[in-house]
Tab-separated table of C-alpha atoms and ligand atoms in Angstrom:
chain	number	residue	atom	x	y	z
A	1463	UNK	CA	110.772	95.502	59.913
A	1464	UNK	CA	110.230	98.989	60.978
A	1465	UNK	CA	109.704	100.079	64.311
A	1466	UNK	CA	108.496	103.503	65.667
A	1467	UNK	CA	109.898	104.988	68.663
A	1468	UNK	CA	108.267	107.466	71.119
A	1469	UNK	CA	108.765	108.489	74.812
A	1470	UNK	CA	107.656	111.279	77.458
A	1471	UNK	CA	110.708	112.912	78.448
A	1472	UNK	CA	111.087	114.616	74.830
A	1473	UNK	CA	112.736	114.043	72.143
A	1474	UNK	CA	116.439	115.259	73.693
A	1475	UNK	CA	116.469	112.631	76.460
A	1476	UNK	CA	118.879	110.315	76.902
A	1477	UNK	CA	116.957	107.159	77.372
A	1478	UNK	CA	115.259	107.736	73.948
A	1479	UNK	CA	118.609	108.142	72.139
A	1480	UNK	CA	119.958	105.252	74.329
A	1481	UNK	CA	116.847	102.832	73.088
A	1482	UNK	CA	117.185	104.213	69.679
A	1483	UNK	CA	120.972	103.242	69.320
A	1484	UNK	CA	119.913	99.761	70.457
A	1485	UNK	CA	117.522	99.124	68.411
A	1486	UNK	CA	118.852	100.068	65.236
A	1487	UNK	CA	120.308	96.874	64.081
A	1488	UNK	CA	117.154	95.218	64.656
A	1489	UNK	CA	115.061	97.611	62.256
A	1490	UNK	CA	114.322	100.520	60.128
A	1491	UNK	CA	113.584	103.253	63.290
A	1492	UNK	CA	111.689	106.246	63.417
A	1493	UNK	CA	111.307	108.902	66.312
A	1494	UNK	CA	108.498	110.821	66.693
A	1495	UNK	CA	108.639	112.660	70.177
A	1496	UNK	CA	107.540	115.190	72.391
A	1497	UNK	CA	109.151	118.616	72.095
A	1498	UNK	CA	109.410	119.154	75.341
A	1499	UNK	CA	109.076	116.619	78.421
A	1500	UNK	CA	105.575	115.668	79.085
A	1501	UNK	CA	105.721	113.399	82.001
A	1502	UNK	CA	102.467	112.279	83.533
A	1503	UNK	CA	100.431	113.637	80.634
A	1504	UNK	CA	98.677	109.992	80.614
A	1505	UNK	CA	96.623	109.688	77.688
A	1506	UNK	CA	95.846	113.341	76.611
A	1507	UNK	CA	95.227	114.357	72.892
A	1508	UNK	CA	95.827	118.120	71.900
A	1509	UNK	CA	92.487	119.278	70.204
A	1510	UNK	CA	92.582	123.006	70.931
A	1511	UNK	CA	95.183	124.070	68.422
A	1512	UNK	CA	97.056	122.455	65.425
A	1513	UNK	CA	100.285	120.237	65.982
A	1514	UNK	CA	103.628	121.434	64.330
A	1515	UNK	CA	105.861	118.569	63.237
A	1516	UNK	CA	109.796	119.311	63.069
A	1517	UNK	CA	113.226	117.454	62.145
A	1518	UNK	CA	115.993	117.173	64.481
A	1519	UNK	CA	119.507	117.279	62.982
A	1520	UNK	CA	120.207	113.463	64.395
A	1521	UNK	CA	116.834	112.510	61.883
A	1522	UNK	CA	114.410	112.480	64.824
A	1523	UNK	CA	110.821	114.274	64.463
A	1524	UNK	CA	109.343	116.109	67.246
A	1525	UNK	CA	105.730	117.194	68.285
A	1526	UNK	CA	104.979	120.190	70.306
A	1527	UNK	CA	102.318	117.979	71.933
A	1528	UNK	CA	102.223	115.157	74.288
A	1529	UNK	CA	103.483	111.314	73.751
A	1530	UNK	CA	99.620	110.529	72.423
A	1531	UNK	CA	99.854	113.423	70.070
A	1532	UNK	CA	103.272	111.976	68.551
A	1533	UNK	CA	102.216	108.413	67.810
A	1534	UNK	CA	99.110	109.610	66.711
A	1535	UNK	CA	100.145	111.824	64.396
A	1536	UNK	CA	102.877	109.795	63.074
A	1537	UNK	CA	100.519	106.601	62.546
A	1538	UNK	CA	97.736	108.885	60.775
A	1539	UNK	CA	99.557	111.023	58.779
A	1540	UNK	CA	103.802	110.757	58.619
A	1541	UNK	CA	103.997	107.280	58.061
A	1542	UNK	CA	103.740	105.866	54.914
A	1543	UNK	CA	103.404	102.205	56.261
A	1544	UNK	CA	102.285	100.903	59.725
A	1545	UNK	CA	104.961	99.909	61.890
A	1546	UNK	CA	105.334	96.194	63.272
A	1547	UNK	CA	106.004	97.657	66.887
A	1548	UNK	CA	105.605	100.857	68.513
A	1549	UNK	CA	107.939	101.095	71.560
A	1550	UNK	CA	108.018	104.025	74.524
A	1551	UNK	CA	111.142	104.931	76.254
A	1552	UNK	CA	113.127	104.526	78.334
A	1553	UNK	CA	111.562	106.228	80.984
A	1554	UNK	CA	113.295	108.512	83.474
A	1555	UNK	CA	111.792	107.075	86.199
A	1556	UNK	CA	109.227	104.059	87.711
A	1557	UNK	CA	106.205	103.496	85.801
A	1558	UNK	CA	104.788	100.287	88.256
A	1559	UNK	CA	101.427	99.931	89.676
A	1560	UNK	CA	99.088	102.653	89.437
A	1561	UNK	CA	101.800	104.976	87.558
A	1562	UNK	CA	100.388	103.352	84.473
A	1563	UNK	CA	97.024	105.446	84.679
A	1564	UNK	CA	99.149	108.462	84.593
A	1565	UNK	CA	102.012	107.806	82.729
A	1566	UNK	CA	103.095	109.724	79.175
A	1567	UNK	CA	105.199	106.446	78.652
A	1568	UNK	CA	102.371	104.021	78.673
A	1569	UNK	CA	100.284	105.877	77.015
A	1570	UNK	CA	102.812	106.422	73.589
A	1571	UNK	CA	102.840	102.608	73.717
A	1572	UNK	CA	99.364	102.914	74.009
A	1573	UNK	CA	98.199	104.578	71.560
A	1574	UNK	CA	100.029	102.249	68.832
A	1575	UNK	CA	98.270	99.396	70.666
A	1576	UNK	CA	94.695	100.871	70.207
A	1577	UNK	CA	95.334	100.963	66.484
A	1578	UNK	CA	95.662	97.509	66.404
A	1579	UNK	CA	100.066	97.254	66.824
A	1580	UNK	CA	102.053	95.477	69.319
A	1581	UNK	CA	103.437	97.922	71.754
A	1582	UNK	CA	106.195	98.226	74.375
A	1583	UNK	CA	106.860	100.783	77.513
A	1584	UNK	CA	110.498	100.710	78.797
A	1585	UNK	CA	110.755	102.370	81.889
A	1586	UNK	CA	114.158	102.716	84.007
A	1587	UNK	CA	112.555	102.651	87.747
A	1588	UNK	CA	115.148	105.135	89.133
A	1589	UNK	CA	116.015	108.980	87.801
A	1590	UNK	CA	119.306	109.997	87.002
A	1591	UNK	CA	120.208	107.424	83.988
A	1592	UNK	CA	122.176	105.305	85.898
A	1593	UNK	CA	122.440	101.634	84.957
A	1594	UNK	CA	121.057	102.739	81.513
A	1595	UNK	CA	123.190	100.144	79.828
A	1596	UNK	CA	121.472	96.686	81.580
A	1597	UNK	CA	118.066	98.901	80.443
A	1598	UNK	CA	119.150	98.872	77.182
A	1599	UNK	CA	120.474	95.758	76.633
A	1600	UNK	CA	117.154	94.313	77.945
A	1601	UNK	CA	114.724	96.002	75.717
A	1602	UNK	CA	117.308	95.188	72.743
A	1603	UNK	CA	116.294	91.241	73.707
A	1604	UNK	CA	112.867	91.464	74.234
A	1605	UNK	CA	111.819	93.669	71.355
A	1606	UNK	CA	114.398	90.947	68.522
A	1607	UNK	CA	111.946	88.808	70.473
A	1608	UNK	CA	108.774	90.610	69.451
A	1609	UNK	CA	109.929	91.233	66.075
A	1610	UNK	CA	111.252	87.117	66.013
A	1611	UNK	CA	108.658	85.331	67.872
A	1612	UNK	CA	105.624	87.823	67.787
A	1613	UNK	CA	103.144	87.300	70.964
A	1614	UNK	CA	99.739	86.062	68.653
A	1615	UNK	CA	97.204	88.538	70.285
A	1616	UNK	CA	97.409	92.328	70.732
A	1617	UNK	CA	100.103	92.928	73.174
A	1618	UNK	CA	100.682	96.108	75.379
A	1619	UNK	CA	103.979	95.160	77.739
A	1620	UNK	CA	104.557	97.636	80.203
A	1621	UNK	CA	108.810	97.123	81.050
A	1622	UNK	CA	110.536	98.387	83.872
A	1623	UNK	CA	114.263	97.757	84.242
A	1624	UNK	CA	115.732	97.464	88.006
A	1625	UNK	CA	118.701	99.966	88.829
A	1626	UNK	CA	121.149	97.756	89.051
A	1627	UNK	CA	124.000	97.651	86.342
A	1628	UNK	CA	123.666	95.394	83.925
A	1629	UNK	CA	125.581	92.070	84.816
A	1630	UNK	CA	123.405	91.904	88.307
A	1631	UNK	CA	119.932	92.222	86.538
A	1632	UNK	CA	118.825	88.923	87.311
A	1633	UNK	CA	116.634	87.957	84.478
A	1634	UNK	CA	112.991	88.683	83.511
A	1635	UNK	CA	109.670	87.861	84.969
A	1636	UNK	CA	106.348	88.364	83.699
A	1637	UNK	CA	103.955	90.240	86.766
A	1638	UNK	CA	101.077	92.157	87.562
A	1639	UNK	CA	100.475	95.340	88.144
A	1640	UNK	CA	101.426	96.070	92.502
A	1641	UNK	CA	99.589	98.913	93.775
A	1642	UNK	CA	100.378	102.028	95.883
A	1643	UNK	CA	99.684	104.390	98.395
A	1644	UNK	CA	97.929	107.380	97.438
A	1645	UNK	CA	100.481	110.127	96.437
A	1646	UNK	CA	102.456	112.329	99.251
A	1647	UNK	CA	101.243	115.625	100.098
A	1648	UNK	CA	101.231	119.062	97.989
A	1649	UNK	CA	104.102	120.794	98.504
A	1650	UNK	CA	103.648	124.795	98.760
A	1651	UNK	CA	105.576	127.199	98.270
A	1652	UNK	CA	105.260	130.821	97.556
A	1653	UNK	CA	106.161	132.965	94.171
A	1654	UNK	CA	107.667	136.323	94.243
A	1655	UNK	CA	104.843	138.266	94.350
A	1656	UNK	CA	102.953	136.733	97.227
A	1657	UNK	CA	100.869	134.106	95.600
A	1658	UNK	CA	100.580	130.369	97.047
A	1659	UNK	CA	101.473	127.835	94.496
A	1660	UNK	CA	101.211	123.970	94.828
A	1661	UNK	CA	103.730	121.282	93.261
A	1662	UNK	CA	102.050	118.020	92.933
A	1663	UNK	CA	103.502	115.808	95.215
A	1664	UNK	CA	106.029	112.167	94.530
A	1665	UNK	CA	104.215	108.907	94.229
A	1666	UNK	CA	103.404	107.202	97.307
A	1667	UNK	CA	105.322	103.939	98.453
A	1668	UNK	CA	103.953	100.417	97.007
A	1669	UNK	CA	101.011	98.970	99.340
A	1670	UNK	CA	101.019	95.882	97.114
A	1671	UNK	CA	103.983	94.640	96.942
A	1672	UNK	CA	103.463	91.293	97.120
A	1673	UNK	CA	104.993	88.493	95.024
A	1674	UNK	CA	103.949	88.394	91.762
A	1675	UNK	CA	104.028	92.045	91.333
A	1676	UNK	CA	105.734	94.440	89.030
A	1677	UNK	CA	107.173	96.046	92.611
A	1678	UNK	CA	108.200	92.424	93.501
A	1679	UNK	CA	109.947	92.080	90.602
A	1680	UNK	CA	112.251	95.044	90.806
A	1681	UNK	CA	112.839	94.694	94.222
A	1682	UNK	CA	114.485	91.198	93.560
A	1683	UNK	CA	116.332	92.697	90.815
A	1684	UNK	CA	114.420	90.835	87.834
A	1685	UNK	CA	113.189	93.119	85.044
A	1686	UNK	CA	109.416	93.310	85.286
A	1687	UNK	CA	107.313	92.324	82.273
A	1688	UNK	CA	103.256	93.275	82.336
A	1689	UNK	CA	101.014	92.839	79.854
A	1690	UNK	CA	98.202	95.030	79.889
A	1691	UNK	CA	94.958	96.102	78.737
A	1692	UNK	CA	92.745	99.036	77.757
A	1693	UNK	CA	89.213	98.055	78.620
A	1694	UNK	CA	88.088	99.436	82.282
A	1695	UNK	CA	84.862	97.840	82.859
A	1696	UNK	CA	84.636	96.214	85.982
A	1697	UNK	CA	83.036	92.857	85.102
A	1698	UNK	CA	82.884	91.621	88.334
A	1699	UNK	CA	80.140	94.218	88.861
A	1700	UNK	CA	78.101	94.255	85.634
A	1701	UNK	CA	75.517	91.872	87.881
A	1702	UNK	CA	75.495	94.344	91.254
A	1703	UNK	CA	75.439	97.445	89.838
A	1704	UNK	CA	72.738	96.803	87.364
A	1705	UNK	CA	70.655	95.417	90.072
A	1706	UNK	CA	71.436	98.472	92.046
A	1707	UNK	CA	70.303	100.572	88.993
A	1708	UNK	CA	67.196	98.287	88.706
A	1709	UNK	CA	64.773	100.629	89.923
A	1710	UNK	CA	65.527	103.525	88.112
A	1711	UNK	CA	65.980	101.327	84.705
A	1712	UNK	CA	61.580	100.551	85.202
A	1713	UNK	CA	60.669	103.573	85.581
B	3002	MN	MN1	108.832	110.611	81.836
């Protein structure tokens, strides 16, 4: 079995190394990771310059691009075999709801599931690395169950782990996606030389929180499980809109 391991925070973060260490029992392991942290760099591929590709003394490879670049590049050209899993993480931070659209952790896992290989995103909702060891001893038991009891369709889990320590993690549940406000305001501040600069602001509280969520989950100190999937059309209004579009489709 061989498993290859990305994330968003970079290749130096302690959630990576954390996963890593917990995995290794389980299968042969390769890291290819971010250079630097890339957080919120959703799906994004570098295309306006080449990608350099470096060794870390402790065997991991890094990518001066973003968590897409890395698993592409690894799966197209530094592997030698395809993996049986691709997993993302741990996250320094949430990933719940409509994180997932934005998030550099979802989208490493993502990018192994578009070429066709089960893929997991570990997220730990809270920053700071506390509770990191009921994270990790989490993803250790679902991914031996992956690699065990393989899920028999292409599978893109998106994991977040409640900050709790380990003993008072309650279990797992499999959820949907919650949803949340829109994000708080800029926040501006000024640099040295007079100019007005703008930080993006923190995500917005959950506005579906409801049971059955990913939010829900946490928040009753289960780890959240949800299986999602790439294709955005909104089915529900194939009929409408085409009938909307119906005049300017006779013309
Ligand atoms: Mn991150």
């Amino acid at each position: 079995m061989h498993i290859l391991v990305s994330n968003d925070d970079g290749y130096n973060a302690r959630g990576l190394e954390a996963l890593v260490e917990s995995l290794r029992g389980l299968a042969e392991i390769t890291v290819v990771a971010p250079e630097v942290n890339h957080s919120g760099a959703s799906n994004s591929l570098t295309l306006s310059r080449p990608l350099a590709v470096r060794h870390a003394p402790n065997g991991f490879i890094y990518v001066n691009g973003t968590p897409s670049d890395c698993v592409h590049v690894a799966l197209t050209g530094l592997l030698d075999r395809r993996p049986d899993l691709v997993v993302s993480g741990i996250n320094n931070g949430a990933n719940m709801g409509d994180d997932t659209l934005y998030s550099g952790t979802v989208a490493a896992a993502a990018e192994g599931y578009l070429f066709g290989i089960p893929a997991i995103a570990f997220s730990l909702v809270a920053r700071g690395w506390n509770h990191l060891d009921g994270a990790v001893a989490a993803a250790h038991q679902l991914v031996a169950h992956q690699l065990k009891q393989p899920v028999g369709s292409p599978v893109l889990l998106n994991v977040n782990f409640p900050d709790v320590s380990g003993p008072l993690i309650k279990g797992m549940r499999c959820t949907r996606l919650g949803k949340r406000h829109p994000s708080q305001p800029v926040v501006r501040s000024a640099t040295p030389y007079g100019e007005t600069v703008y930080w993006i602001g923190p995500a917005g509280a959950a506005r579906d929180a409801s049971v059955g969520t990913d939010f829900d989950a946490i928040e009753q100190g289960y780890v959240s499980v949800t299986p999602l999937r790439l294709d955005l059309t909104h089915q529900e209004q194939l009929t409408s809109i085409a009938d909307w579009m119906s005049p300017l489709c006779n013309t």
